[in-house]
XYZ file of C-alpha atoms in Angstrom:
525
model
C 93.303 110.437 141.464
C 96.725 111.837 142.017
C 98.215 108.999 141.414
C 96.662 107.957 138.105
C 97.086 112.169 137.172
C 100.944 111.250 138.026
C 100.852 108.210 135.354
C 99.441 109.973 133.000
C 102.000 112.166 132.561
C 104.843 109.745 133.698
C 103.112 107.207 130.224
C 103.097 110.861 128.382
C 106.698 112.058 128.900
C 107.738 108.154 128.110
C 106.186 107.914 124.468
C 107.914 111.349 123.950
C 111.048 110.098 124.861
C 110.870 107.031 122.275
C 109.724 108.947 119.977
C 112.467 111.425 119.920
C 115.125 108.421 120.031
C 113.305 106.981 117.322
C 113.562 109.461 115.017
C 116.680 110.649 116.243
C 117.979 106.836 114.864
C 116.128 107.014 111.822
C 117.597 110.548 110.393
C 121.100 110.202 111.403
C 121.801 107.468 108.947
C 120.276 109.536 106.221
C 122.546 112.321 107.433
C 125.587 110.326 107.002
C 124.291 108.549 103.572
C 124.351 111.935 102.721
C 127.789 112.526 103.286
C 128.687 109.547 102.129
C 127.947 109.069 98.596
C 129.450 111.642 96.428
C 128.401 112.113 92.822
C 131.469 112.461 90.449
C 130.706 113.682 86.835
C 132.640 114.610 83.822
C 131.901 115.913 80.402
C 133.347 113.646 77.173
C 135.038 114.822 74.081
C 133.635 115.263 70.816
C 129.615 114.993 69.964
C 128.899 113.864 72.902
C 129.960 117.236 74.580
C 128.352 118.643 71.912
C 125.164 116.881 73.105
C 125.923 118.117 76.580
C 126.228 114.771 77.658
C 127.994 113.329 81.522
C 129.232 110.536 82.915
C 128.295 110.840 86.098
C 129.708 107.612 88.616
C 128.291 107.611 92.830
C 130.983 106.785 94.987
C 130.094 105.343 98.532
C 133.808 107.377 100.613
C 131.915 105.990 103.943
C 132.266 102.049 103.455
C 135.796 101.720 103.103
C 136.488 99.532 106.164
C 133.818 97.070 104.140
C 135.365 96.431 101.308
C 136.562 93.148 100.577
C 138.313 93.175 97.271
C 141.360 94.585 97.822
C 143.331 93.238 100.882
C 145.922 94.951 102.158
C 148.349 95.035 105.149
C 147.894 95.575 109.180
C 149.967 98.850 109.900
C 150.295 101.023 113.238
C 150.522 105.056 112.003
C 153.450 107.320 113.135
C 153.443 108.414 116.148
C 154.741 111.949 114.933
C 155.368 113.746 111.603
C 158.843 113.562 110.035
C 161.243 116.278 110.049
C 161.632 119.168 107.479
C 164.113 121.195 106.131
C 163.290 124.545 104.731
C 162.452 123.036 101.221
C 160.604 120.360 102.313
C 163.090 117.853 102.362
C 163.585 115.621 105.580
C 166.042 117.040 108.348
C 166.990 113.432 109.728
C 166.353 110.567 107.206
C 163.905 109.825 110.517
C 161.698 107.019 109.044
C 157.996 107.936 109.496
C 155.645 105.089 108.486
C 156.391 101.884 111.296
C 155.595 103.859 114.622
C 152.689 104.447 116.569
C 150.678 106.963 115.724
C 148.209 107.214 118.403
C 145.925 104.896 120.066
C 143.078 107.390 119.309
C 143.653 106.790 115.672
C 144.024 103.222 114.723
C 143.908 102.631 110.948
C 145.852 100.671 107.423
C 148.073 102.337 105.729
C 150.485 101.042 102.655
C 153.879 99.896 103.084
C 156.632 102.121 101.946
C 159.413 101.127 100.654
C 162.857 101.888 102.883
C 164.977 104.085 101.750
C 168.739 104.264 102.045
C 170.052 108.541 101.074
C 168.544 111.360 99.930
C 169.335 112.833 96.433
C 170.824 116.568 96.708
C 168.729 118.802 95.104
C 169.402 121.683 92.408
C 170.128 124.342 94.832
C 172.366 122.310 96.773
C 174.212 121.540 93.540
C 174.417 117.781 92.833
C 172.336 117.434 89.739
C 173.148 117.329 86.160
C 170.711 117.788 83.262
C 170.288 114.631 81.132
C 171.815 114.854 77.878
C 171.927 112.338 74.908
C 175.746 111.542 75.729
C 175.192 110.830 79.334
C 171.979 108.665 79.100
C 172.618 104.661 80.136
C 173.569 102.498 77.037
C 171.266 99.992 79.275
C 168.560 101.904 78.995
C 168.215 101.892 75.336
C 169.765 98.095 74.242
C 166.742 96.278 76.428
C 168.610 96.063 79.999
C 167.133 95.827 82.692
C 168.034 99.195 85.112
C 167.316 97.563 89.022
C 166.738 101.362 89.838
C 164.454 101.921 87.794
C 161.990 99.062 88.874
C 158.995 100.392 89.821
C 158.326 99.620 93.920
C 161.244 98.181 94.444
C 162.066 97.356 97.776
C 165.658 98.761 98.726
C 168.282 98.299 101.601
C 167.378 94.621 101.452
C 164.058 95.279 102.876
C 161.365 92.433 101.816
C 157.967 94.162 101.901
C 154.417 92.210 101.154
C 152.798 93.991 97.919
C 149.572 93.893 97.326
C 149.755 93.599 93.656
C 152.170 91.698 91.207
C 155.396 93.393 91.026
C 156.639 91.212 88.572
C 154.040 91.702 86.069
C 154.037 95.738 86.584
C 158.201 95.597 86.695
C 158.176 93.981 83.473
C 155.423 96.122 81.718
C 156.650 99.188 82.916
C 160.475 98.412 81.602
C 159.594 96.757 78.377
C 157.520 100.119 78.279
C 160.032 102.727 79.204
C 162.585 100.714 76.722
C 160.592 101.084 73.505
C 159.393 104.350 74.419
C 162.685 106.120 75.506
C 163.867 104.675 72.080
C 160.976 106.211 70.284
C 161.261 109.713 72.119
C 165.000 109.941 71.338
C 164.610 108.727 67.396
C 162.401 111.186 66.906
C 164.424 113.940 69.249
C 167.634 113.299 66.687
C 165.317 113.630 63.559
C 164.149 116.774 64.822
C 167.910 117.691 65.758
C 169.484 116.957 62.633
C 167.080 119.283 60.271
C 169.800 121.551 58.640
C 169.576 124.757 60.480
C 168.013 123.419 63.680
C 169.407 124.721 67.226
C 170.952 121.485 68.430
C 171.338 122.730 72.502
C 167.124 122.894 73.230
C 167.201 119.111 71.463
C 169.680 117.801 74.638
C 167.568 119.892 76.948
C 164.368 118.260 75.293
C 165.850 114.903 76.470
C 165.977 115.477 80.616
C 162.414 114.665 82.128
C 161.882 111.760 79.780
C 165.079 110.113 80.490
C 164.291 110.361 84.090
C 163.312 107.315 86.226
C 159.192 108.003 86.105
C 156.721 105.667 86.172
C 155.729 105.274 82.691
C 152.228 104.560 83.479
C 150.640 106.232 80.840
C 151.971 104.501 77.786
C 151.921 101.541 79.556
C 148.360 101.564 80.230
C 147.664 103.121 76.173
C 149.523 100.045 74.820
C 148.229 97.772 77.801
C 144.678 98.990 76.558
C 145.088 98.541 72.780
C 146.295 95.235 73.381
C 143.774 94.163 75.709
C 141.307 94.564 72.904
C 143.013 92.763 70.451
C 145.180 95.425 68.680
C 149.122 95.220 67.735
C 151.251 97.299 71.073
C 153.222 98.818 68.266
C 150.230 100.596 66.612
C 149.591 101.843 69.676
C 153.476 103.270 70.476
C 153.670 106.411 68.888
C 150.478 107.462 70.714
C 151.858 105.769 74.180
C 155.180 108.222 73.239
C 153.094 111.598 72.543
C 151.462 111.029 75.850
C 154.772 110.683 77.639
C 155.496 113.998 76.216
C 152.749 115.480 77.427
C 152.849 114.350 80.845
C 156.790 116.029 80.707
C 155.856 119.104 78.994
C 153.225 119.455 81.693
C 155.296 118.930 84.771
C 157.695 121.555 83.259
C 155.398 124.186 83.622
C 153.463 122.530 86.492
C 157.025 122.988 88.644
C 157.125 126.127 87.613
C 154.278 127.297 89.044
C 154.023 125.249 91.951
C 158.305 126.312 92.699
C 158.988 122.658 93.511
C 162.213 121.833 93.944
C 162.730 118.242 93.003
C 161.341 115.866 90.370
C 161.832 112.523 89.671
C 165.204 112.479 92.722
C 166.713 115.173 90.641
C 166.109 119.102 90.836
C 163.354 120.636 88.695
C 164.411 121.531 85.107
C 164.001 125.517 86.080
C 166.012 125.022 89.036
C 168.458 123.913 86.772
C 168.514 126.501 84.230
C 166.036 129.299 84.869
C 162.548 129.885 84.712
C 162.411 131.772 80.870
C 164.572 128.493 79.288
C 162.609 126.080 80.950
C 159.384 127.023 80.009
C 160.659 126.977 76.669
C 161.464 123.419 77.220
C 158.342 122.723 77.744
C 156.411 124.758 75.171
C 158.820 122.561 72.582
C 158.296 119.332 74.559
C 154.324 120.017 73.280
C 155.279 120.788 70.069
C 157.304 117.785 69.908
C 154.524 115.434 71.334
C 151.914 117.127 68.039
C 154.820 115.935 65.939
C 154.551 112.475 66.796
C 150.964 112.160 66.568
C 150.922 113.174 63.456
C 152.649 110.232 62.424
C 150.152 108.477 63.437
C 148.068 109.313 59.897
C 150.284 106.627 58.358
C 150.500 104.035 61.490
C 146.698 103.744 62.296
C 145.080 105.652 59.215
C 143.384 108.956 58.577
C 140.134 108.142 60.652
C 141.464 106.647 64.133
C 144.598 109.149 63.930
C 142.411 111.847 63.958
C 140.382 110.630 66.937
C 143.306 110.357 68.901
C 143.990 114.379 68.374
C 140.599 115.080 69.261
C 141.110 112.951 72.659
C 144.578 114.796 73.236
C 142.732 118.100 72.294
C 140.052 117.597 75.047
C 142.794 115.667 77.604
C 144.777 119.265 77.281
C 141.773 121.341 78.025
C 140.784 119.490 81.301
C 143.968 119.497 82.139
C 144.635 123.235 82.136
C 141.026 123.709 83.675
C 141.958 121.522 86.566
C 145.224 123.468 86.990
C 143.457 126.457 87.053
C 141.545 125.671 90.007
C 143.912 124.459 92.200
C 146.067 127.602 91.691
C 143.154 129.541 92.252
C 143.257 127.990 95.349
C 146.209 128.588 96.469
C 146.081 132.109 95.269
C 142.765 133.007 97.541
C 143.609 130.403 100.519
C 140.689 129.035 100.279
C 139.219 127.087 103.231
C 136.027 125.653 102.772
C 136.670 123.131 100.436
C 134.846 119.791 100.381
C 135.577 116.186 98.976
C 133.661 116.610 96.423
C 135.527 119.481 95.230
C 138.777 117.681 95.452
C 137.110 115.137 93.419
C 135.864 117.816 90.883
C 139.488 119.303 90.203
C 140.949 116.144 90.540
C 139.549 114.600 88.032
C 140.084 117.361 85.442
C 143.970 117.877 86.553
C 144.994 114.508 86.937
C 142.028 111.689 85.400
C 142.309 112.479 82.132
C 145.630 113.208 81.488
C 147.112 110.326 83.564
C 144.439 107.634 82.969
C 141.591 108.251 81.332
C 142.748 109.594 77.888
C 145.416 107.306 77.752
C 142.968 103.946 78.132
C 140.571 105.723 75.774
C 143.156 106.326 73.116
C 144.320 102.668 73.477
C 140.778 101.444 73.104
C 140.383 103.552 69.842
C 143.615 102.592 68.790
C 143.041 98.691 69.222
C 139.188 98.132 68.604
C 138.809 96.516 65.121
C 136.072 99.201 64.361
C 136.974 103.712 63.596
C 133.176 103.631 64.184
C 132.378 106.009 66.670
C 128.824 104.079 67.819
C 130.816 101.030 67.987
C 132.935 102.315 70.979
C 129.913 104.366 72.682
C 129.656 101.854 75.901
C 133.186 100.824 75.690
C 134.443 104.429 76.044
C 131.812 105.385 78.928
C 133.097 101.811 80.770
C 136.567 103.000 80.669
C 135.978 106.962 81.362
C 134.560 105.377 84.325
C 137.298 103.247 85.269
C 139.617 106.115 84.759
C 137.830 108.517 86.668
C 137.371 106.162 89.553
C 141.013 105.267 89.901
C 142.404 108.377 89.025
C 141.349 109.904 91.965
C 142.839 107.373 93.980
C 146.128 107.692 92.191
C 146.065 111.369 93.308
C 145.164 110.720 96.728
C 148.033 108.600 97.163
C 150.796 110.670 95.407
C 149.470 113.413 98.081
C 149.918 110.754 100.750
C 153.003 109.922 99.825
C 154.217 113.862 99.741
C 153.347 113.870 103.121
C 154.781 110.296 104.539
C 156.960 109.116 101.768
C 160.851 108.797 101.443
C 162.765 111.008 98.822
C 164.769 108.185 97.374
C 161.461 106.311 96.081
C 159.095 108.917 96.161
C 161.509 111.725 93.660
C 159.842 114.686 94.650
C 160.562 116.860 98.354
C 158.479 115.633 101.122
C 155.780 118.363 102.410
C 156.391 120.007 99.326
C 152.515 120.153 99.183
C 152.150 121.764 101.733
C 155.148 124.121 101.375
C 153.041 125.585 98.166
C 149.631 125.848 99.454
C 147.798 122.667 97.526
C 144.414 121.997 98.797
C 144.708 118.330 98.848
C 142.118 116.228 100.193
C 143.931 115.630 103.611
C 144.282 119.418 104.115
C 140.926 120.154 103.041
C 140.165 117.797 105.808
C 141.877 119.084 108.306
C 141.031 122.557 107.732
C 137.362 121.642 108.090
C 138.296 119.563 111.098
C 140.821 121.055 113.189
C 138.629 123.934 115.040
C 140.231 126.969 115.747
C 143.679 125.968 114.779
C 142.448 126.129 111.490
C 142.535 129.987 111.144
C 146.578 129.238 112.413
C 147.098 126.990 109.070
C 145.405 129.275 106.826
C 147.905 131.584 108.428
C 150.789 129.532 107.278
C 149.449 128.425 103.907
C 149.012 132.680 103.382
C 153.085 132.401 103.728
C 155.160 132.562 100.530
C 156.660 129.724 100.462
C 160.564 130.560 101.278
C 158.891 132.045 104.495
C 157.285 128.809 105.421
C 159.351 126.886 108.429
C 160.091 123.358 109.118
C 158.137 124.302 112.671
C 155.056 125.100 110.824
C 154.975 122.318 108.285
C 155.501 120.168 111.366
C 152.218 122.280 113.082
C 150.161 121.743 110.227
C 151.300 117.755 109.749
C 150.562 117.377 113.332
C 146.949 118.625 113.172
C 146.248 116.627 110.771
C 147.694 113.308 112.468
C 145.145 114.922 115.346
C 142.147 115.370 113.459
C 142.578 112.095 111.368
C 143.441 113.664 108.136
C 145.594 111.227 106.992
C 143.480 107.781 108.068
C 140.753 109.599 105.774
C 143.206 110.098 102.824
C 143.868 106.757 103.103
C 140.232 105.109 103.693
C 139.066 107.310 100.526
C 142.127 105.985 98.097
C 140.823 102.487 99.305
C 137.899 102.520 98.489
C 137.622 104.306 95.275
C 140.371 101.742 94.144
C 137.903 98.967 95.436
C 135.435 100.544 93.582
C 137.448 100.837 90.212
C 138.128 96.926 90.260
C 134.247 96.256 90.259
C 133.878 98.979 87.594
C 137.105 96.772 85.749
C 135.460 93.346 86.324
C 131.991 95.233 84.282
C 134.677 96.052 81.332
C 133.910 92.343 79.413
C 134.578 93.642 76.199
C 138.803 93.041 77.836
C 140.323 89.571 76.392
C 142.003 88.108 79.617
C 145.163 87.634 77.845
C 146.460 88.828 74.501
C 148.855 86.513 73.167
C 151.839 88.016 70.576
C 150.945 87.691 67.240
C 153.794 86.649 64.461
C 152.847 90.108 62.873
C 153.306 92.026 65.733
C 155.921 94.174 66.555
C 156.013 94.063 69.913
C 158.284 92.087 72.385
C 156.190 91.938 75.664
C 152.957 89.128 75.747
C 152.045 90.847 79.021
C 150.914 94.574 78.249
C 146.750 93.303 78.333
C 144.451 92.747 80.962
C 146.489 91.528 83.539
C 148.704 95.094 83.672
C 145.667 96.926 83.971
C 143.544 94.865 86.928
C 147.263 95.007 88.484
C 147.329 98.780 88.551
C 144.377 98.846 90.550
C 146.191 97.683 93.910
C 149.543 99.102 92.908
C 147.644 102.900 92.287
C 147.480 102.914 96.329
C 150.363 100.378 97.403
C 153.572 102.504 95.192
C 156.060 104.149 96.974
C 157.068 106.006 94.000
């Protein structure tokens, strides 16, 4: 009797225990589904705001190691983080991204190009401002400028891309070419009004003039052309929105007190807060300039479609600026992806992708009708949103791990000025009770912050795998953009140049775009 009493409760205790494990195996996955897929959502300009319309894309940030669209290359992390100087520059030129990292933390990561010095910065006095008599002849009669070639490999070092350097080298030059031309025409109109104050016209001329990427006009005329419109229809638009982005890293080095921009010193660095956010209010009121000459390029109906898109572009913009000074201003802590996501894509989707593909499409498309670009906008919103994110992600990776030569701007300058990326937000949520320490330090102004405790912080998040996550989420939100691209039919594969066109580069179409995909989160710049 005992003994069957005994295997009673023996059988009991057993079906317990499976059950338990059962459902122990069957939530967890939900748990981390959960946490997985992240709903991103924006509002769009014009009625459909009014209609209080979203776009609203689910992102999967959990499957990266899955995805099989986008290769990339086998890399070992550092084994510690680089050097710093007080302003967030690197103390020994100690290259950070061909070490081990740890064998705890095994992941990818993108190669980065090798760089050979650092450029001085303002306050150690080896920059001068750009100026109409000092700008490179090459620049403006179609040469090629090697340093200006976007990824380029230096010191002889041969690195394996993952995208097509040849086709974004030549769209981003043939770019920077017409549009430096059409900035500076338009800068010496403007200049030459009787009466006008010639000096803030030279000053006008710095940022743009500068080695950037271009990638904004390139994608606007890449876009117009890629749905069968003329690339110089689409230039004056592609030049307002290089305005923009300058007048907008004025201020946003202003308030951020960066130091360097573009491998010179910031323009207020330069010459003082009060003149150079004058430069930039003018810089705006240069860029409204050249749209409106787009009444007589493009007509009455698509030119004033593009000022409604620049119109709602701005007021994202400044919204997503907002937040991530707030930010900074409360030290906040318990920030999550999706929050990043949230600012991010008002700060940096619109302005730097987004708007610019959506002006190109209205710009291009045979039809002004607004229900004739209802699906094509929402495909490309979606696109923008997507890989604008991971464009972000990566230009924080890169403050952290990149090299000053090719990157432009001070290394663990993020950090220096409090900016909740997603790889602090990570390792503030992840680092236990060291995170109260780096709250402590983020609290600092930033001229009290040390080179020790950018080196504490960029250690804990080597420790907590802050960085590998940075990385896995640009990966696969760039995976996911290309299959949102491959949806976009309405794209001609390539747009061939047209006797009417004025326009000197066949490959600003398709082909630049899918190629931005993989080059979003494989720059060094």
């Amino acid at each position: 009797m005992f003994a069957i009493f005994l295997f009673v409760v023996c059988f009991c205790f057993l079906v317990l225990l499976v059950n338990s494990s059962n459902r122990e195996t069957v939530s967890q996955p939900k748990e981390l589904a959960q946490q997985e897929v992240i709903k991103i959502f924006t509002a769009l300009p014009n009625e459909q705001q009014e209609n209080q319309s979203l776009l609203a894309v689910e992102v999967n940030i959990g499957n990266s190691s899955e995805n099989k669209s986008l290769s990339y290359q086998q890399l070992e992390q550092p084994a510690s983080s680089p050097a710093f100087e007080k302003n967030g520059n690197k103390l020994n030129g100690n290259k950070i991204n061909s070490n081990k990292y740890s064998e705890n933390y095994p992941t990818t990561l993108p190669v980065f190009a090798q760089s050979i010095n650092s450029t001085p910065l303002a306050s150690q006095g080896g920059v001068a401002i750009a100026s109409r008599s000092n700008i490179p002849t090459n620049l403006l009669n179609g040469e090629t400028l090697e340093n200006h070639k976007v990824g380029e490999a230096t010191n002889g070092v041969q690195e394996q891309l993952m995208y097509d350097r040849k086709i974004i080298n030549e769209a981003v030059q043939e770019c920077r070419l017409a549009v430096v031309k059409k900035i500076l025409e338009f800068v010496e109109t403007k200049s030459n009004i009787t009466g006008s104050y010639k000096p803030l016209y030279d000053l006008l001329i710095d940022y743009p003039f500068r080695s950037g990427k271009m990638l904004r006009p390139t994608m606007c005329i890449s876009m117009a052309r890629a749905v069968g419109g003329m690339g110089h229809d689409a230039l004056t638009s592609a030049s307002a929105l290089e305005l923009y982005h300058n007048a907008f890293l004025i201020h946003d080095d202003i308030e951020d007190g960066s130091e360097s921009r573009r491998g010179k010193g910031t323009l207020h660095q330069m010459i003082g807060i009060p003149r150079a956010i004058n430069v930039g209010d003018a810089t705006n009121v240069l860029a409204v300039g050249l749209l409106l000459e787009n009444l007589s390029v493009i007509g009455v109906a698509k030119a004033l479609k593009v000022l409604q898109e620049i119109e709602f572009m701005a007021q994202q913009s400044v919204e997503g600026q907002a937040m991530e000074l707030d930010w900074v201003a409360t030290n906040t802590s318990n920030l999550t992806d999706q929050d990043y996501f949230k600012m991010c894509v008002k700060k940096t989707c619109w302005y730097s992708f987004i708007t610019p593909c959506r002006i190109g499409l209205i710009v291009g498309y045979p039809s002004a009708s607004d229900r004739d670009l209802v699906k094509e906008l929402a495909g490309i919103s979606r696109f923008g949103m997507i890989l604008g994110i991971a464009f972000q992600i990566q230009d924080d990776l890169l403050n952290l791990q990149g090299q000053l030569e090719s990157y432009g701007k001070e290394i663990g300058g993020d950090i220096y000025e409090g900016k909740r990326t997603l790889m602090l937000n990570h390792v503030l949520a992840h680092s236990g009770d060291q995170s109260e320490k780096i709250l402590e330090i983020l609290a600092l102004p930033r001229e009290k912050k040390t080179p020790d405790q950018l080196a504490f912080i960029m250690d804990q998040m080597q420790r907590c795998g802050s960085i590998e996550h940075g990385w896995k989420v640009a990966r696969s939100l760039a995976n996911q953009a290309a299959e949102i691209f491959e949806s976009l039919d309405f794209l001609q594969p390539e747009t061939p140049l047209r006797l009417e066109e004025k326009w000197g580069c066949s490959i600003h179409d398709r082909r630049v775009l899918k190629e931005l995909i993989n080059y979003v989160i494989y720059r060094n710049v």
